[in-house]
Short mmCIF file of C-alpha atoms in Angstrom, two decimals:
data_model
loop_
_atom_site.label_atom_id
_atom_site.label_comp_id
_atom_site.label_asym_id
_atom_site.label_seq_id
_atom_site.Cartn_x
_atom_site.Cartn_y
_atom_site.Cartn_z
CA MET A 1 168.14 41.33 110.38
CA LEU A 2 165.25 39.48 108.72
CA ILE A 3 166.60 40.42 105.29
CA ARG A 4 170.09 39.14 106.16
CA ARG A 5 168.61 35.91 107.60
CA ALA A 6 166.49 35.39 104.46
CA ALA A 7 169.53 36.01 102.27
CA ALA A 8 171.56 33.51 104.28
CA GLN A 9 168.81 30.91 103.99
CA SER A 10 168.53 31.56 100.26
CA THR A 11 172.30 31.13 99.83
CA THR A 12 172.20 27.88 101.80
CA ALA A 13 169.36 26.61 99.65
CA ILE A 14 171.25 27.49 96.45
CA LEU A 15 174.43 25.75 97.67
CA HIS A 16 172.40 22.69 98.66
CA HIS A 17 170.77 22.65 95.23
CA LEU A 18 174.15 22.93 93.51
CA ARG A 19 175.54 20.10 95.61
CA ARG A 20 172.58 17.92 94.66
CA PHE A 21 172.98 18.86 91.00
CA SER A 22 176.71 18.07 91.08
CA THR A 23 176.08 14.72 92.79
CA ALA A 24 173.37 13.85 90.29
CA ALA A 25 175.66 14.74 87.41
CA LEU A 26 178.45 12.62 88.91
CA LEU A 27 176.13 9.65 89.39
CA GLN A 28 174.85 10.04 85.86
CA GLU A 29 178.42 10.01 84.59
CA ILE A 30 179.25 6.91 86.64
CA ASP A 31 176.10 5.12 85.47
CA THR A 32 177.00 5.68 81.83
CA PRO A 33 177.81 2.18 80.53
CA VAL A 34 181.36 1.58 79.37
CA GLN A 35 181.69 0.10 75.89
CA PHE A 36 183.94 -2.96 75.80
CA HIS A 37 185.48 -4.51 72.70
CA TYR A 38 187.43 -7.67 71.97
CA LEU A 39 191.16 -7.02 71.80
CA GLU A 40 193.57 -8.28 69.18
CA GLY A 41 195.16 -11.57 70.18
CA PHE A 42 192.29 -12.77 72.39
CA PRO A 43 189.70 -15.38 71.30
CA ARG A 44 186.40 -14.08 70.00
CA PRO A 45 183.21 -15.97 69.05
CA ASP A 46 183.34 -17.72 65.68
CA PRO A 47 180.65 -16.16 63.43
CA LYS A 48 180.20 -19.62 61.94
CA TYR A 49 178.04 -20.47 64.95
CA ASP A 50 176.03 -17.25 65.04
CA GLU A 51 172.43 -18.37 65.26
CA THR A 52 169.10 -16.97 66.40
CA ILE A 53 167.30 -19.25 68.84
CA HIS A 54 163.56 -19.43 68.10
CA ALA A 55 161.10 -19.66 70.97
CA ILE A 56 157.39 -19.44 71.79
CA PRO A 57 155.76 -18.22 75.03
CA ARG A 58 154.73 -20.75 77.64
CA ALA A 59 151.91 -19.75 80.00
CA ILE A 60 152.40 -22.24 82.84
CA SER A 61 155.00 -24.65 84.16
CA GLY A 62 154.87 -28.09 85.74
CA LYS A 63 155.90 -31.69 85.08
CA ASN A 64 152.91 -32.48 82.89
CA ILE A 65 153.34 -29.34 80.81
CA ALA A 66 157.08 -30.01 80.43
CA ALA A 67 156.39 -33.57 79.31
CA LYS A 68 153.90 -32.36 76.68
CA GLU A 69 156.41 -29.81 75.40
CA ARG A 70 159.10 -32.46 75.00
CA THR A 71 156.67 -34.77 73.22
CA ALA A 72 155.93 -31.91 70.80
CA GLY A 73 159.65 -31.50 70.04
CA ARG A 74 160.20 -28.49 72.28
CA VAL A 75 162.37 -27.85 75.34
CA PRO A 76 160.77 -26.03 78.30
CA SER A 77 162.98 -23.05 79.10
CA ILE A 78 163.22 -19.91 81.23
CA VAL A 79 164.68 -16.47 80.54
CA PHE A 80 165.69 -14.54 83.66
CA GLU A 81 165.59 -10.76 83.46
CA ALA A 82 168.63 -10.19 85.71
CA GLU A 83 169.26 -6.49 85.12
CA ASP A 84 172.60 -6.64 86.90
CA GLY A 85 173.59 -9.76 85.02
CA GLN A 86 174.30 -11.77 88.17
CA HIS A 87 171.09 -12.56 90.02
CA GLY A 88 167.70 -13.97 89.19
CA GLY A 89 164.59 -11.85 89.05
CA ASN A 90 161.51 -11.70 86.88
CA LYS A 91 161.39 -14.59 84.49
CA ARG A 92 159.69 -15.42 81.22
CA LEU A 93 158.50 -18.95 80.49
CA ILE A 94 159.29 -20.06 76.95
CA SER A 95 159.86 -23.19 74.91
CA VAL A 96 162.62 -23.61 72.35
CA GLN A 97 163.09 -26.14 69.56
CA THR A 98 164.69 -29.39 70.69
CA ASN A 99 166.48 -30.01 67.38
CA GLN A 100 168.01 -26.53 67.33
CA ILE A 101 169.38 -26.71 70.88
CA LYS A 102 170.63 -30.26 70.35
CA LYS A 103 172.43 -29.21 67.15
CA LEU A 104 174.11 -26.22 68.86
CA VAL A 105 175.22 -28.31 71.86
CA ASN A 106 176.59 -31.05 69.60
CA HIS A 107 178.47 -28.58 67.37
CA LEU A 108 179.88 -26.42 70.15
CA GLY A 109 180.15 -28.79 73.11
CA GLN A 110 178.26 -28.26 76.37
CA SER A 111 180.72 -25.90 78.12
CA PHE A 112 181.21 -23.83 74.94
CA PHE A 113 177.42 -23.57 74.46
CA LEU A 114 177.15 -22.19 78.02
CA SER A 115 179.71 -19.45 77.33
CA ARG A 116 178.29 -18.12 74.06
CA LEU A 117 175.74 -15.35 73.47
CA PHE A 118 172.74 -15.89 71.21
CA GLU A 119 169.93 -13.77 69.84
CA LEU A 120 166.60 -15.11 71.08
CA GLU A 121 163.37 -14.41 69.17
CA VAL A 122 160.03 -15.10 70.83
CA ARG A 123 157.12 -15.53 68.39
CA PRO A 124 153.43 -16.32 69.07
CA GLU A 125 154.04 -19.70 67.43
CA LEU A 126 156.91 -21.33 65.60
CA GLY A 127 156.93 -20.29 61.96
CA SER A 128 155.06 -17.04 62.61
CA ASP A 129 156.35 -13.81 61.04
CA GLU A 130 155.40 -11.79 64.15
CA ILE A 131 158.16 -11.22 66.70
CA VAL A 132 156.90 -10.71 70.25
CA GLU A 133 160.36 -10.05 71.68
CA LYS A 134 163.97 -10.15 70.54
CA VAL A 135 166.73 -10.20 73.15
CA ARG A 136 170.36 -11.27 73.52
CA VAL A 137 170.82 -14.09 76.00
CA LEU A 138 173.48 -16.30 77.56
CA PRO A 139 172.61 -19.96 78.25
CA ARG A 140 173.03 -20.35 82.01
CA LYS A 141 172.11 -23.97 82.68
CA LEU A 142 171.59 -27.02 80.50
CA HIS A 143 169.86 -30.08 81.89
CA LEU A 144 170.48 -33.29 79.93
CA HIS A 145 169.00 -36.75 80.46
CA ALA A 146 171.59 -38.89 82.25
CA GLY A 147 171.11 -41.90 79.98
CA THR A 148 170.35 -40.44 76.55
CA ASP A 149 171.77 -36.89 76.71
CA ALA A 150 168.38 -35.62 75.53
CA VAL A 151 167.91 -31.91 76.29
CA LEU A 152 165.39 -31.60 79.16
CA ASN A 153 165.61 -27.92 80.18
CA VAL A 154 167.53 -24.78 79.29
CA THR A 155 167.87 -21.65 81.41
CA PHE A 156 168.85 -18.38 79.76
CA ILE A 157 169.82 -15.04 81.23
CA ARG A 158 169.43 -11.66 79.52
CA ALA A 159 172.73 -10.20 78.31
CA PRO A 160 172.40 -6.49 77.48
CA SER A 161 175.62 -4.53 76.92
CA SER A 162 175.38 -3.10 80.45
CA ALA A 163 175.38 -6.55 82.10
CA TRP A 164 178.27 -8.25 83.89
CA LEU A 165 177.84 -12.01 83.75
CA LYS A 166 179.40 -14.83 85.72
CA VAL A 167 180.68 -17.30 83.14
CA ASP A 168 182.51 -20.62 83.40
CA VAL A 169 184.86 -20.04 80.47
CA PRO A 170 186.22 -23.23 78.82
CA LEU A 171 189.98 -23.78 78.72
CA VAL A 172 191.71 -24.94 75.54
CA TYR A 173 195.15 -26.51 76.09
CA ARG A 174 197.71 -25.89 73.34
CA GLY A 175 201.41 -26.55 72.85
CA ASP A 176 201.44 -30.08 74.24
CA ASP A 177 203.44 -31.23 71.20
CA VAL A 178 206.39 -28.99 72.13
CA SER A 179 206.13 -28.94 75.93
CA PRO A 180 209.58 -29.83 77.38
CA GLY A 181 208.01 -31.81 80.21
CA LEU A 182 205.69 -33.81 77.97
CA LYS A 183 208.48 -34.51 75.49
CA LYS A 184 210.39 -36.12 78.37
CA GLY A 185 207.54 -38.59 78.83
CA SER A 186 205.78 -36.93 81.78
CA ALA A 187 201.99 -36.65 81.93
CA LEU A 188 199.75 -33.60 81.82
CA ASN A 189 197.38 -33.41 84.78
CA ILE A 190 194.42 -31.23 83.71
CA ILE A 191 192.85 -29.92 86.90
CA LYS A 192 190.39 -27.40 85.44
CA ARG A 193 188.30 -27.57 82.28
CA THR A 194 186.67 -24.19 82.92
CA VAL A 195 187.44 -21.14 85.07
CA LYS A 196 184.80 -18.72 86.37
CA PHE A 197 185.11 -15.03 85.43
CA LEU A 198 182.88 -11.98 85.79
CA CYS A 199 182.67 -10.70 82.23
CA PRO A 200 181.19 -7.63 80.52
CA ALA A 201 178.48 -9.08 78.29
CA ASP A 202 180.00 -7.67 75.10
CA ILE A 203 183.35 -9.46 75.48
CA ILE A 204 182.59 -12.90 76.91
CA PRO A 205 185.46 -15.08 75.64
CA PRO A 206 184.35 -18.27 73.87
CA TYR A 207 187.37 -19.97 75.48
CA ILE A 208 190.76 -19.22 77.05
CA ASP A 209 194.01 -20.54 75.56
CA VAL A 210 196.35 -22.31 78.00
CA ASP A 211 199.90 -22.35 76.62
CA LEU A 212 201.84 -25.51 77.54
CA SER A 213 204.75 -24.89 75.15
CA GLU A 214 207.25 -23.91 77.86
CA LEU A 215 206.00 -26.10 80.71
CA ASP A 216 208.58 -28.52 82.13
CA VAL A 217 208.36 -31.39 84.62
CA GLY A 218 206.88 -30.34 87.96
CA GLN A 219 205.72 -26.94 86.68
CA LYS A 220 202.11 -25.79 86.77
CA ILE A 221 199.85 -23.06 85.46
CA VAL A 222 197.57 -21.27 87.92
CA ALA A 223 194.41 -19.24 87.28
CA GLY A 224 196.33 -15.99 87.65
CA ASP A 225 198.61 -16.98 84.75
CA LEU A 226 195.74 -17.11 82.25
CA LYS A 227 195.86 -14.38 79.62
CA VAL A 228 192.45 -12.73 79.32
CA HIS A 229 190.96 -9.34 78.47
CA PRO A 230 191.93 -6.93 81.28
CA ALA A 231 188.25 -6.14 81.97
CA LEU A 232 187.53 -9.73 83.04
CA LYS A 233 187.51 -10.37 86.79
CA LEU A 234 188.68 -13.74 88.09
CA LEU A 235 186.19 -15.22 90.57
CA ARG A 236 188.59 -17.86 91.91
CA SER A 237 191.89 -17.64 93.76
CA LYS A 238 194.63 -16.58 91.36
CA ASP A 239 196.82 -19.30 92.94
CA GLU A 240 194.39 -22.10 92.09
CA ALA A 241 196.12 -24.65 89.84
CA VAL A 242 194.75 -25.17 86.35
CA CYS A 243 197.14 -27.88 85.16
CA LYS A 244 200.49 -29.42 86.04
CA ILE A 245 203.18 -31.52 84.35
CA MET A 246 203.51 -34.56 86.58
CA GLY A 247 206.93 -36.15 87.13
CA ALA A 248 207.54 -39.83 86.45
CA ARG A 249 206.65 -42.20 89.29
CA VAL A 250 209.50 -43.69 91.34
CA SER A 251 208.64 -47.19 90.06
CA ASP A 252 208.88 -45.96 86.46
CA GLN A 253 212.24 -44.32 87.19
CA ARG A 254 213.59 -47.61 88.60
CA LYS A 255 212.40 -49.54 85.52
CA SER A 256 214.22 -47.12 83.21
CA LYS A 257 217.57 -47.69 84.99
#
């Protein structure tokens, strides 16, 4: 009896171990990151603007420290760790070069700067050959002076291949020269300049094309109509209007008669 009971317990233990092993193997398989790639026909970042952002560590924060950094030609910045690519977390205080950030923002435009990945190199001091850390980042927030557009602060978020990032992707409107509605004299009402998507870090679109070439009077394009990589997840209602061809006003119609 004792032998049979011991054998039964041993069998139960083995089955339990196998179940745990199988579950662990399944979880390991699920946790394996999927590799995403840009697809033909969708916008991809222009290598012309590939640039490594140079930074130095910053030990403390505060208004006085920030003011001194700006006087020295640097922008006080933060890099959030954000392992899941969506939330805050541990952060690193850094300072980046004002001229470099200003040049990138001017060349790309603010919304395009905030949807583009950059390599970030942290060195003990600017001009040093020693690299303390090198990481890929996405600019998350850009704070400009209201009167002068001077760059006051930049917030970055880490962007490893495993990350999914919430990005306000800029919209680029094309085909207005052949749009039936616009050729009739109607006006284009642009409702959205950007649309928020959850994107795998490796395939963040630099922009999304909005095709107006077949849009007639009274017709609109909604967020669900936008053509994007199938891995991107829309974070707005798919029925939310992006743009619309407005009809002529009644007063204008009367004048034309």
